[in-house]
């Protein structure tokens, strides 16, 4: 079933000049970008995006990281896009990520982990709408 997911190439991966490599991995896996935006998060953009993690001990540090430099936000479309992107990314902690995954290649630790991907259809819907009006999706 074709579906959409939201991906973020985080500040650590942008600084490492890994944007091209990461987008190539999406495309090779059949995940087609249907919206793409490079942006600098404000603190409130980061806090709103990660609101589900508000009570977590790492929340402030995560938001500080996410405003530390530009990010690339994408909507990816394809069969089982949510699950496929999570497989491509690998485990949240790059040390536990499978060889060949994005986080294994570009992540540093559980916080500086190179990419974000929606984890369910409900979060994908919220996260896509957080950055893109429906009319900006080209797929
Ligand atoms: P992401 O997939 O963007 O979702 C939430 C983010 O919080 C996660 O990637 C990590 O960047 C960060 N994160 C998750 N768990 C921890 C943790 N235990 N310590 C620090 N950061 C974390």
JSON list of N, CA and C in Angstrom, two decimals, residues 9 12 15 21 26 29 35 39 48 60 68 75 112-113:
[
{"chain": "A", "resi": 9, "resn": "UNK", "atom": "N", "xyz": [16.44, 15.13, 7.81]},
{"chain": "A", "resi": 9, "resn": "UNK", "atom": "CA", "xyz": [17.90, 14.99, 7.85]},
{"chain": "A", "resi": 9, "resn": "UNK", "atom": "C", "xyz": [18.37, 16.02, 8.86]},
{"chain": "A", "resi": 12, "resn": "UNK", "atom": "N", "xyz": [23.27, 17.28, 12.45]},
{"chain": "A", "resi": 12, "resn": "UNK", "atom": "CA", "xyz": [24.57, 16.59, 12.41]},
{"chain": "A", "resi": 12, "resn": "UNK", "atom": "C", "xyz": [24.87, 16.06, 11.01]},
{"chain": "A", "resi": 15, "resn": "UNK", "atom": "N", "xyz": [25.62, 18.93, 8.55]},
{"chain": "A", "resi": 15, "resn": "UNK", "atom": "CA", "xyz": [27.00, 19.43, 8.77]},
{"chain": "A", "resi": 15, "resn": "UNK", "atom": "C", "xyz": [28.03, 18.49, 8.15]},
{"chain": "A", "resi": 21, "resn": "UNK", "atom": "N", "xyz": [23.87, 11.69, 0.08]},
{"chain": "A", "resi": 21, "resn": "UNK", "atom": "CA", "xyz": [23.92, 10.25, 0.33]},
{"chain": "A", "resi": 21, "resn": "UNK", "atom": "C", "xyz": [22.59, 9.75, 0.90]},
{"chain": "A", "resi": 26, "resn": "UNK", "atom": "N", "xyz": [17.10, 6.94, 0.10]},
{"chain": "A", "resi": 26, "resn": "UNK", "atom": "CA", "xyz": [15.64, 6.93, 0.02]},
{"chain": "A", "resi": 26, "resn": "UNK", "atom": "C", "xyz": [15.21, 6.53, -1.40]},
{"chain": "A", "resi": 29, "resn": "UNK", "atom": "N", "xyz": [15.71, 2.97, -2.43]},
{"chain": "A", "resi": 29, "resn": "UNK", "atom": "CA", "xyz": [14.79, 2.05, -1.74]},
{"chain": "A", "resi": 29, "resn": "UNK", "atom": "C", "xyz": [13.35, 2.21, -2.24]},
{"chain": "A", "resi": 35, "resn": "UNK", "atom": "N", "xyz": [7.83, 16.12, -1.30]},
{"chain": "A", "resi": 35, "resn": "UNK", "atom": "CA", "xyz": [7.95, 17.48, -0.78]},
{"chain": "A", "resi": 35, "resn": "UNK", "atom": "C", "xyz": [9.31, 17.56, -0.09]},
{"chain": "A", "resi": 39, "resn": "UNK", "atom": "N", "xyz": [15.46, 24.02, 6.11]},
{"chain": "A", "resi": 39, "resn": "UNK", "atom": "CA", "xyz": [15.05, 25.08, 7.03]},
{"chain": "A", "resi": 39, "resn": "UNK", "atom": "C", "xyz": [15.86, 25.07, 8.31]},
{"chain": "A", "resi": 48, "resn": "UNK", "atom": "N", "xyz": [7.44, 21.96, 19.40]},
{"chain": "A", "resi": 48, "resn": "UNK", "atom": "CA", "xyz": [6.11, 21.53, 18.92]},
{"chain": "A", "resi": 48, "resn": "UNK", "atom": "C", "xyz": [6.19, 20.21, 18.18]},
{"chain": "A", "resi": 60, "resn": "UNK", "atom": "N", "xyz": [14.95, 18.72, 26.40]},
{"chain": "A", "resi": 60, "resn": "UNK", "atom": "CA", "xyz": [15.60, 20.03, 26.20]},
{"chain": "A", "resi": 60, "resn": "UNK", "atom": "C", "xyz": [16.84, 19.89, 25.33]},
{"chain": "A", "resi": 68, "resn": "UNK", "atom": "N", "xyz": [20.47, 23.51, 16.22]},
{"chain": "A", "resi": 68, "resn": "UNK", "atom": "CA", "xyz": [21.91, 23.81, 16.14]},
{"chain": "A", "resi": 68, "resn": "UNK", "atom": "C", "xyz": [22.41, 24.07, 14.72]},
{"chain": "A", "resi": 75, "resn": "UNK", "atom": "N", "xyz": [8.89, 14.77, 2.66]},
{"chain": "A", "resi": 75, "resn": "UNK", "atom": "CA", "xyz": [7.84, 13.76, 2.66]},
{"chain": "A", "resi": 75, "resn": "UNK", "atom": "C", "xyz": [8.24, 12.71, 1.64]},
{"chain": "A", "resi": 112, "resn": "UNK", "atom": "N", "xyz": [22.40, 12.32, 18.63]},
{"chain": "A", "resi": 112, "resn": "UNK", "atom": "CA", "xyz": [22.87, 12.83, 17.34]},
{"chain": "A", "resi": 112, "resn": "UNK", "atom": "C", "xyz": [22.80, 11.68, 16.34]},
{"chain": "A", "resi": 113, "resn": "UNK", "atom": "N", "xyz": [21.58, 11.39, 15.89]},
{"chain": "A", "resi": 113, "resn": "UNK", "atom": "CA", "xyz": [21.39, 10.14, 15.14]},
{"chain": "A", "resi": 113, "resn": "UNK", "atom": "C", "xyz": [20.98, 10.37, 13.68]}
]
